[in-house]
């Protein structure tokens, strides 16, 4: 078997040191990079194409989950975290494994055993991670930002800047004042994750920011359409109209 190309991504130097030390006991593993944040991790993964990453979930600027969303083909992932609630979420999301900080050698060995077992079925692993990214855990208090990848950069969009979201088959298109951005995620996720006080699904294909509403007007028989402040016109379904009446109290 070829050596297992491994990247450690964690903003805590001590955590990286411990993982590196533990991995020295396993000759099959080769550490090809260490990264201190999600931006560095994304670049290293894209350039070096590792087999496995040890990935901290809670990092500044871009979290481990947000970084994973930007990868077309994620490697095998072992989540690392200091927070028990994240460990539970990782388990629920069918991650390969998770490690709670501070790391314990015996528990680390179990992760190594799982990696070795799963390497023979890497394709299935990739599908599991992609499924996780389609429906990540819902943030408490509502989603406050969305991370997207453009042709030249990574962009962080505050939720308040979203005008509306449109369904695009297995993707969504996010519209802002700056333009539109494609995201590999579901409408269902955004419907549940965005703050309900500001966002509402008005149609099976559209979620709107109620702060962008200019007016609602009749359209054909017993139907309505919405005009946004930038003059975009969107259809409103019967269910969407009922939800709007409840939300806006008209």
mmCIF file of N, CA, C and O in Angstrom, residues 160-234:
data_model
loop_
_atom_site.group_PDB
_atom_site.id
_atom_site.type_symbol
_atom_site.label_atom_id
_atom_site.label_comp_id
_atom_site.label_asym_id
_atom_site.label_seq_id
_atom_site.Cartn_x
_atom_site.Cartn_y
_atom_site.Cartn_z
ATOM 1 N N UNK A 160 -27.523 38.832 5.856
ATOM 2 C CA UNK A 160 -28.295 40.063 5.653
ATOM 3 C C UNK A 160 -28.138 40.618 4.247
ATOM 4 O O UNK A 160 -28.995 41.383 3.782
ATOM 5 N N UNK A 161 -27.061 40.243 3.545
ATOM 6 C CA UNK A 161 -26.816 40.749 2.185
ATOM 7 C C UNK A 161 -27.519 39.920 1.112
ATOM 8 O O UNK A 161 -27.490 40.290 -0.065
ATOM 9 N N UNK A 162 -28.124 38.802 1.499
ATOM 10 C CA UNK A 162 -28.813 37.960 0.524
ATOM 11 C C UNK A 162 -30.149 38.601 0.152
ATOM 12 O O UNK A 162 -30.957 38.912 1.021
ATOM 13 N N UNK A 163 -30.372 38.817 -1.152
ATOM 14 C CA UNK A 163 -31.667 39.321 -1.607
ATOM 15 C C UNK A 163 -32.671 38.177 -1.714
ATOM 16 O O UNK A 163 -33.777 38.268 -1.198
ATOM 17 N N UNK A 164 -32.273 37.142 -2.441
ATOM 18 C CA UNK A 164 -33.117 35.955 -2.535
ATOM 19 C C UNK A 164 -32.274 34.773 -2.989
ATOM 20 O O UNK A 164 -31.134 34.931 -3.454
ATOM 21 N N UNK A 165 -32.840 33.583 -2.831
ATOM 22 C CA UNK A 165 -32.173 32.340 -3.214
ATOM 23 C C UNK A 165 -33.094 31.599 -4.178
ATOM 24 O O UNK A 165 -34.302 31.507 -3.944
ATOM 25 N N UNK A 166 -32.500 31.080 -5.251
ATOM 26 C CA UNK A 166 -33.266 30.382 -6.277
ATOM 27 C C UNK A 166 -32.788 28.939 -6.407
ATOM 28 O O UNK A 166 -31.591 28.667 -6.440
ATOM 29 N N UNK A 167 -33.714 28.004 -6.500
ATOM 30 C CA UNK A 167 -33.377 26.601 -6.698
ATOM 31 C C UNK A 167 -32.787 26.393 -8.089
ATOM 32 O O UNK A 167 -33.294 26.919 -9.081
ATOM 33 N N UNK A 168 -31.690 25.616 -8.144
ATOM 34 C CA UNK A 168 -31.025 25.294 -9.411
ATOM 35 C C UNK A 168 -30.714 23.792 -9.425
ATOM 36 O O UNK A 168 -29.561 23.385 -9.289
ATOM 37 N N UNK A 169 -31.740 22.976 -9.547
ATOM 38 C CA UNK A 169 -31.586 21.518 -9.502
ATOM 39 C C UNK A 169 -30.950 21.098 -8.180
ATOM 40 O O UNK A 169 -31.523 21.313 -7.130
ATOM 41 N N UNK A 170 -29.729 20.542 -8.214
ATOM 42 C CA UNK A 170 -29.060 20.097 -6.984
ATOM 43 C C UNK A 170 -28.289 21.222 -6.302
ATOM 44 O O UNK A 170 -27.602 21.002 -5.298
ATOM 45 N N UNK A 171 -28.392 22.430 -6.836
ATOM 46 C CA UNK A 171 -27.683 23.592 -6.295
ATOM 47 C C UNK A 171 -28.695 24.684 -5.968
ATOM 48 O O UNK A 171 -29.893 24.561 -6.222
ATOM 49 N N UNK A 172 -28.190 25.782 -5.398
ATOM 50 C CA UNK A 172 -28.984 26.999 -5.270
ATOM 51 C C UNK A 172 -28.163 28.158 -5.816
ATOM 52 O O UNK A 172 -26.918 28.127 -5.788
ATOM 53 N N UNK A 173 -28.849 29.167 -6.310
ATOM 54 C CA UNK A 173 -28.195 30.404 -6.729
ATOM 55 C C UNK A 173 -28.537 31.475 -5.703
ATOM 56 O O UNK A 173 -29.715 31.719 -5.410
ATOM 57 N N UNK A 174 -27.493 32.094 -5.145
ATOM 58 C CA UNK A 174 -27.664 33.124 -4.117
ATOM 59 C C UNK A 174 -27.468 34.483 -4.763
ATOM 60 O O UNK A 174 -26.419 34.760 -5.359
ATOM 61 N N UNK A 175 -28.458 35.360 -4.654
ATOM 62 C CA UNK A 175 -28.418 36.674 -5.283
ATOM 63 C C UNK A 175 -28.153 37.751 -4.225
ATOM 64 O O UNK A 175 -28.828 37.800 -3.190
ATOM 65 N N UNK A 176 -27.171 38.604 -4.510
ATOM 66 C CA UNK A 176 -26.843 39.731 -3.638
ATOM 67 C C UNK A 176 -26.679 40.976 -4.497
ATOM 68 O O UNK A 176 -26.767 40.916 -5.729
ATOM 69 N N UNK A 177 -26.405 42.093 -3.865
ATOM 70 C CA UNK A 177 -26.160 43.329 -4.609
ATOM 71 C C UNK A 177 -24.940 43.195 -5.518
ATOM 72 O O UNK A 177 -24.866 43.797 -6.584
ATOM 73 N N UNK A 178 -23.968 42.355 -5.095
ATOM 74 C CA UNK A 178 -22.733 42.200 -5.857
ATOM 75 C C UNK A 178 -22.862 41.246 -7.034
ATOM 76 O O UNK A 178 -22.009 41.222 -7.923
ATOM 77 N N UNK A 179 -23.906 40.431 -7.051
ATOM 78 C CA UNK A 179 -24.051 39.473 -8.134
ATOM 79 C C UNK A 179 -24.714 38.196 -7.648
ATOM 80 O O UNK A 179 -25.382 38.178 -6.606
ATOM 81 N N UNK A 180 -24.514 37.116 -8.390
ATOM 82 C CA UNK A 180 -25.116 35.833 -8.021
ATOM 83 C C UNK A 180 -24.022 34.782 -7.855
ATOM 84 O O UNK A 180 -23.006 34.801 -8.555
ATOM 85 N N UNK A 181 -24.259 33.837 -6.926
ATOM 86 C CA UNK A 181 -23.238 32.868 -6.544
ATOM 87 C C UNK A 181 -23.892 31.488 -6.410
ATOM 88 O O UNK A 181 -24.885 31.333 -5.708
ATOM 89 N N UNK A 182 -23.295 30.496 -7.073
ATOM 90 C CA UNK A 182 -23.817 29.137 -7.049
ATOM 91 C C UNK A 182 -23.290 28.402 -5.818
ATOM 92 O O UNK A 182 -22.117 28.511 -5.467
ATOM 93 N N UNK A 183 -24.171 27.651 -5.178
ATOM 94 C CA UNK A 183 -23.807 26.931 -3.964
ATOM 95 C C UNK A 183 -24.362 25.517 -4.029
ATOM 96 O O UNK A 183 -25.537 25.310 -4.340
ATOM 97 N N UNK A 184 -23.523 24.537 -3.712
ATOM 98 C CA UNK A 184 -23.944 23.143 -3.739
ATOM 99 C C UNK A 184 -24.606 22.780 -2.411
ATOM 100 O O UNK A 184 -24.013 22.157 -1.535
ATOM 101 N N UNK A 185 -25.871 23.229 -2.280
ATOM 102 C CA UNK A 185 -26.628 22.958 -1.065
ATOM 103 C C UNK A 185 -28.108 22.984 -1.414
ATOM 104 O O UNK A 185 -28.486 23.401 -2.510
ATOM 105 N N UNK A 186 -28.955 22.541 -0.490
ATOM 106 C CA UNK A 186 -30.370 22.392 -0.807
ATOM 107 C C UNK A 186 -31.199 23.595 -0.353
ATOM 108 O O UNK A 186 -30.853 24.304 0.593
ATOM 109 N N UNK A 187 -32.328 23.778 -1.028
ATOM 110 C CA UNK A 187 -33.282 24.801 -0.599
ATOM 111 C C UNK A 187 -33.807 24.479 0.798
ATOM 112 O O UNK A 187 -34.016 25.383 1.619
ATOM 113 N N UNK A 188 -34.031 23.198 1.055
ATOM 114 C CA UNK A 188 -34.531 22.786 2.361
ATOM 115 C C UNK A 188 -33.591 23.252 3.474
ATOM 116 O O UNK A 188 -34.036 23.744 4.521
ATOM 117 N N UNK A 189 -32.276 23.108 3.242
ATOM 118 C CA UNK A 189 -31.327 23.532 4.266
ATOM 119 C C UNK A 189 -31.453 25.030 4.539
ATOM 120 O O UNK A 189 -31.542 25.463 5.694
ATOM 121 N N UNK A 190 -31.472 25.849 3.474
ATOM 122 C CA UNK A 190 -31.540 27.293 3.683
ATOM 123 C C UNK A 190 -32.888 27.703 4.284
ATOM 124 O O UNK A 190 -32.948 28.635 5.094
ATOM 125 N N UNK A 191 -33.942 27.023 3.907
ATOM 126 C CA UNK A 191 -35.254 27.320 4.482
ATOM 127 C C UNK A 191 -35.239 27.116 5.990
ATOM 128 O O UNK A 191 -35.835 27.889 6.746
ATOM 129 N N UNK A 192 -34.526 26.092 6.453
ATOM 130 C CA UNK A 192 -34.464 25.790 7.877
ATOM 131 C C UNK A 192 -33.379 26.589 8.605
ATOM 132 O O UNK A 192 -33.526 26.893 9.788
ATOM 133 N N UNK A 193 -32.298 26.932 7.896
ATOM 134 C CA UNK A 193 -31.132 27.519 8.562
ATOM 135 C C UNK A 193 -31.186 29.040 8.655
ATOM 136 O O UNK A 193 -30.697 29.622 9.629
ATOM 137 N N UNK A 194 -31.752 29.701 7.653
ATOM 138 C CA UNK A 194 -31.808 31.162 7.685
ATOM 139 C C UNK A 194 -32.812 31.644 8.736
ATOM 140 O O UNK A 194 -33.830 30.990 8.982
ATOM 141 N N UNK A 195 -32.530 32.791 9.335
ATOM 142 C CA UNK A 195 -33.380 33.321 10.410
ATOM 143 C C UNK A 195 -34.810 33.513 9.912
ATOM 144 O O UNK A 195 -35.043 34.276 8.965
ATOM 145 N N UNK A 196 -35.790 32.853 10.517
ATOM 146 C CA UNK A 196 -37.177 32.952 10.048
ATOM 147 C C UNK A 196 -37.765 34.348 10.199
ATOM 148 O O UNK A 196 -38.774 34.662 9.571
ATOM 149 N N UNK A 197 -37.143 35.192 11.019
ATOM 150 C CA UNK A 197 -37.643 36.557 11.174
ATOM 151 C C UNK A 197 -37.360 37.405 9.938
ATOM 152 O O UNK A 197 -37.981 38.453 9.741
ATOM 153 N N UNK A 198 -36.424 36.968 9.071
ATOM 154 C CA UNK A 198 -36.053 37.756 7.901
ATOM 155 C C UNK A 198 -36.208 37.007 6.573
ATOM 156 O O UNK A 198 -36.256 37.634 5.521
ATOM 157 N N UNK A 199 -36.261 35.670 6.610
ATOM 158 C CA UNK A 199 -36.309 34.918 5.363
ATOM 159 C C UNK A 199 -37.541 34.015 5.332
ATOM 160 O O UNK A 199 -37.923 33.434 6.352
ATOM 161 N N UNK A 200 -38.132 33.913 4.138
ATOM 162 C CA UNK A 200 -39.330 33.104 3.982
ATOM 163 C C UNK A 200 -39.330 32.476 2.590
ATOM 164 O O UNK A 200 -38.899 33.108 1.614
ATOM 165 N N UNK A 201 -39.801 31.247 2.520
ATOM 166 C CA UNK A 201 -39.892 30.566 1.228
ATOM 167 C C UNK A 201 -41.250 30.906 0.615
ATOM 168 O O UNK A 201 -42.293 30.491 1.116
ATOM 169 N N UNK A 202 -41.229 31.647 -0.491
ATOM 170 C CA UNK A 202 -42.465 32.100 -1.113
ATOM 171 C C UNK A 202 -42.912 31.188 -2.249
ATOM 172 O O UNK A 202 -44.016 31.343 -2.791
ATOM 173 N N UNK A 203 -42.056 30.236 -2.609
ATOM 174 C CA UNK A 203 -42.324 29.364 -3.759
ATOM 175 C C UNK A 203 -41.358 28.191 -3.637
ATOM 176 O O UNK A 203 -40.335 28.290 -2.966
ATOM 177 N N UNK A 204 -41.660 27.080 -4.280
ATOM 178 C CA UNK A 204 -40.733 25.937 -4.199
ATOM 179 C C UNK A 204 -39.355 26.280 -4.741
ATOM 180 O O UNK A 204 -38.367 25.656 -4.367
ATOM 181 N N UNK A 205 -39.279 27.329 -5.563
ATOM 182 C CA UNK A 205 -37.999 27.693 -6.173
ATOM 183 C C UNK A 205 -37.357 28.938 -5.574
ATOM 184 O O UNK A 205 -36.248 29.305 -5.979
ATOM 185 N N UNK A 206 -38.036 29.612 -4.609
ATOM 186 C CA UNK A 206 -37.509 30.895 -4.133
ATOM 187 C C UNK A 206 -37.641 31.066 -2.618
ATOM 188 O O UNK A 206 -38.689 30.790 -2.033
ATOM 189 N N UNK A 207 -36.562 31.553 -2.016
ATOM 190 C CA UNK A 207 -36.552 32.050 -0.642
ATOM 191 C C UNK A 207 -36.159 33.510 -0.718
ATOM 192 O O UNK A 207 -35.176 33.854 -1.394
ATOM 193 N N UNK A 208 -36.894 34.377 -0.044
ATOM 194 C CA UNK A 208 -36.598 35.813 -0.152
ATOM 195 C C UNK A 208 -36.269 36.410 1.216
ATOM 196 O O UNK A 208 -36.678 35.901 2.257
ATOM 197 N N UNK A 209 -35.508 37.486 1.177
ATOM 198 C CA UNK A 209 -35.233 38.303 2.354
ATOM 199 C C UNK A 209 -36.348 39.340 2.436
ATOM 200 O O UNK A 209 -36.497 40.166 1.527
ATOM 201 N N UNK A 210 -37.162 39.300 3.476
ATOM 202 C CA UNK A 210 -38.329 40.172 3.530
ATOM 203 C C UNK A 210 -37.954 41.652 3.544
ATOM 204 O O UNK A 210 -38.772 42.515 3.201
ATOM 205 N N UNK A 211 -36.701 41.959 3.889
ATOM 206 C CA UNK A 211 -36.259 43.352 3.852
ATOM 207 C C UNK A 211 -36.097 43.856 2.422
ATOM 208 O O UNK A 211 -35.939 45.061 2.198
ATOM 209 N N UNK A 212 -36.129 42.940 1.447
ATOM 210 C CA UNK A 212 -35.974 43.316 0.041
ATOM 211 C C UNK A 212 -37.320 43.485 -0.672
ATOM 212 O O UNK A 212 -37.359 43.837 -1.854
ATOM 213 N N UNK A 213 -38.422 43.248 0.020
ATOM 214 C CA UNK A 213 -39.739 43.335 -0.617
ATOM 215 C C UNK A 213 -40.104 44.790 -0.904
ATOM 216 O O UNK A 213 -40.041 45.646 -0.017
ATOM 217 N N UNK A 214 -40.491 45.059 -2.145
ATOM 218 C CA UNK A 214 -41.029 46.378 -2.503
ATOM 219 C C UNK A 214 -42.549 46.344 -2.448
ATOM 220 O O UNK A 214 -43.194 47.187 -1.818
ATOM 221 N N UNK A 215 -43.139 45.344 -3.116
ATOM 222 C CA UNK A 215 -44.600 45.215 -3.082
ATOM 223 C C UNK A 215 -45.003 43.812 -3.523
ATOM 224 O O UNK A 215 -44.235 43.070 -4.136
ATOM 225 N N UNK A 216 -46.251 43.466 -3.177
ATOM 226 C CA UNK A 216 -46.884 42.220 -3.611
ATOM 227 C C UNK A 216 -48.117 42.617 -4.413
ATOM 228 O O UNK A 216 -48.906 43.464 -3.975
ATOM 229 N N UNK A 217 -48.279 42.015 -5.609
ATOM 230 C CA UNK A 217 -49.383 42.415 -6.457
ATOM 231 C C UNK A 217 -50.046 41.198 -7.102
ATOM 232 O O UNK A 217 -49.421 40.145 -7.253
ATOM 233 N N UNK A 218 -51.324 41.328 -7.479
ATOM 234 C CA UNK A 218 -52.024 40.210 -8.143
ATOM 235 C C UNK A 218 -51.359 39.866 -9.476
ATOM 236 O O UNK A 218 -50.797 40.728 -10.154
ATOM 237 N N UNK A 219 -51.470 38.575 -9.830
ATOM 238 C CA UNK A 219 -50.920 38.114 -11.106
ATOM 239 C C UNK A 219 -51.805 36.979 -11.612
ATOM 240 O O UNK A 219 -51.881 35.911 -10.987
ATOM 241 N N UNK A 220 -52.494 37.221 -12.694
ATOM 242 C CA UNK A 220 -53.443 36.271 -13.233
ATOM 243 C C UNK A 220 -54.506 35.939 -12.173
ATOM 244 O O UNK A 220 -54.631 36.587 -11.143
ATOM 245 N N UNK A 221 -55.247 34.859 -12.387
ATOM 246 C CA UNK A 221 -56.378 34.546 -11.518
ATOM 247 C C UNK A 221 -55.928 33.887 -10.222
ATOM 248 O O UNK A 221 -55.251 32.861 -10.235
ATOM 249 N N UNK A 222 -56.284 34.487 -9.107
ATOM 250 C CA UNK A 222 -56.036 33.930 -7.769
ATOM 251 C C UNK A 222 -54.563 33.649 -7.507
ATOM 252 O O UNK A 222 -54.209 32.715 -6.785
ATOM 253 N N UNK A 223 -53.668 34.424 -8.100
ATOM 254 C CA UNK A 223 -52.242 34.247 -7.846
ATOM 255 C C UNK A 223 -51.588 35.611 -7.667
ATOM 256 O O UNK A 223 -52.161 36.647 -8.029
ATOM 257 N N UNK A 224 -50.383 35.586 -7.118
ATOM 258 C CA UNK A 224 -49.680 36.825 -6.802
ATOM 259 C C UNK A 224 -48.216 36.713 -7.217
ATOM 260 O O UNK A 224 -47.676 35.620 -7.402
ATOM 261 N N UNK A 225 -47.599 37.878 -7.349
ATOM 262 C CA UNK A 225 -46.166 37.943 -7.600
ATOM 263 C C UNK A 225 -45.550 39.001 -6.699
ATOM 264 O O UNK A 225 -46.248 39.885 -6.182
ATOM 265 N N UNK A 226 -44.260 38.885 -6.502
ATOM 266 C CA UNK A 226 -43.542 39.803 -5.628
ATOM 267 C C UNK A 226 -42.559 40.639 -6.440
ATOM 268 O O UNK A 226 -41.860 40.117 -7.319
ATOM 269 N N UNK A 227 -42.501 41.928 -6.140
ATOM 270 C CA UNK A 227 -41.524 42.826 -6.739
ATOM 271 C C UNK A 227 -40.519 43.209 -5.652
ATOM 272 O O UNK A 227 -40.910 43.721 -4.603
ATOM 273 N N UNK A 228 -39.249 42.931 -5.911
ATOM 274 C CA UNK A 228 -38.211 43.302 -4.958
ATOM 275 C C UNK A 228 -37.729 44.728 -5.215
ATOM 276 O O UNK A 228 -38.040 45.331 -6.242
ATOM 277 N N UNK A 229 -36.941 45.258 -4.306
ATOM 278 C CA UNK A 229 -36.467 46.638 -4.410
ATOM 279 C C UNK A 229 -35.585 46.862 -5.625
ATOM 280 O O UNK A 229 -35.465 47.993 -6.106
ATOM 281 N N UNK A 230 -34.963 45.793 -6.141
ATOM 282 C CA UNK A 230 -34.139 45.934 -7.351
ATOM 283 C C UNK A 230 -34.949 45.637 -8.614
ATOM 284 O O UNK A 230 -34.383 45.418 -9.687
ATOM 285 N N UNK A 231 -36.298 45.578 -8.456
ATOM 286 C CA UNK A 231 -37.250 45.363 -9.547
ATOM 287 C C UNK A 231 -37.296 43.927 -10.070
ATOM 288 O O UNK A 231 -37.899 43.664 -11.108
ATOM 289 N N UNK A 232 -36.669 42.988 -9.358
ATOM 290 C CA UNK A 232 -36.821 41.572 -9.695
ATOM 291 C C UNK A 232 -38.258 41.139 -9.382
ATOM 292 O O UNK A 232 -38.801 41.481 -8.337
ATOM 293 N N UNK A 233 -38.862 40.391 -10.300
ATOM 294 C CA UNK A 233 -40.211 39.872 -10.106
ATOM 295 C C UNK A 233 -40.147 38.371 -9.865
ATOM 296 O O UNK A 233 -39.536 37.635 -10.647
ATOM 297 N N UNK A 234 -40.781 37.908 -8.784
ATOM 298 C CA UNK A 234 -40.765 36.497 -8.421
ATOM 299 C C UNK A 234 -42.192 35.998 -8.222
ATOM 300 O O UNK A 234 -43.042 36.720 -7.695
#
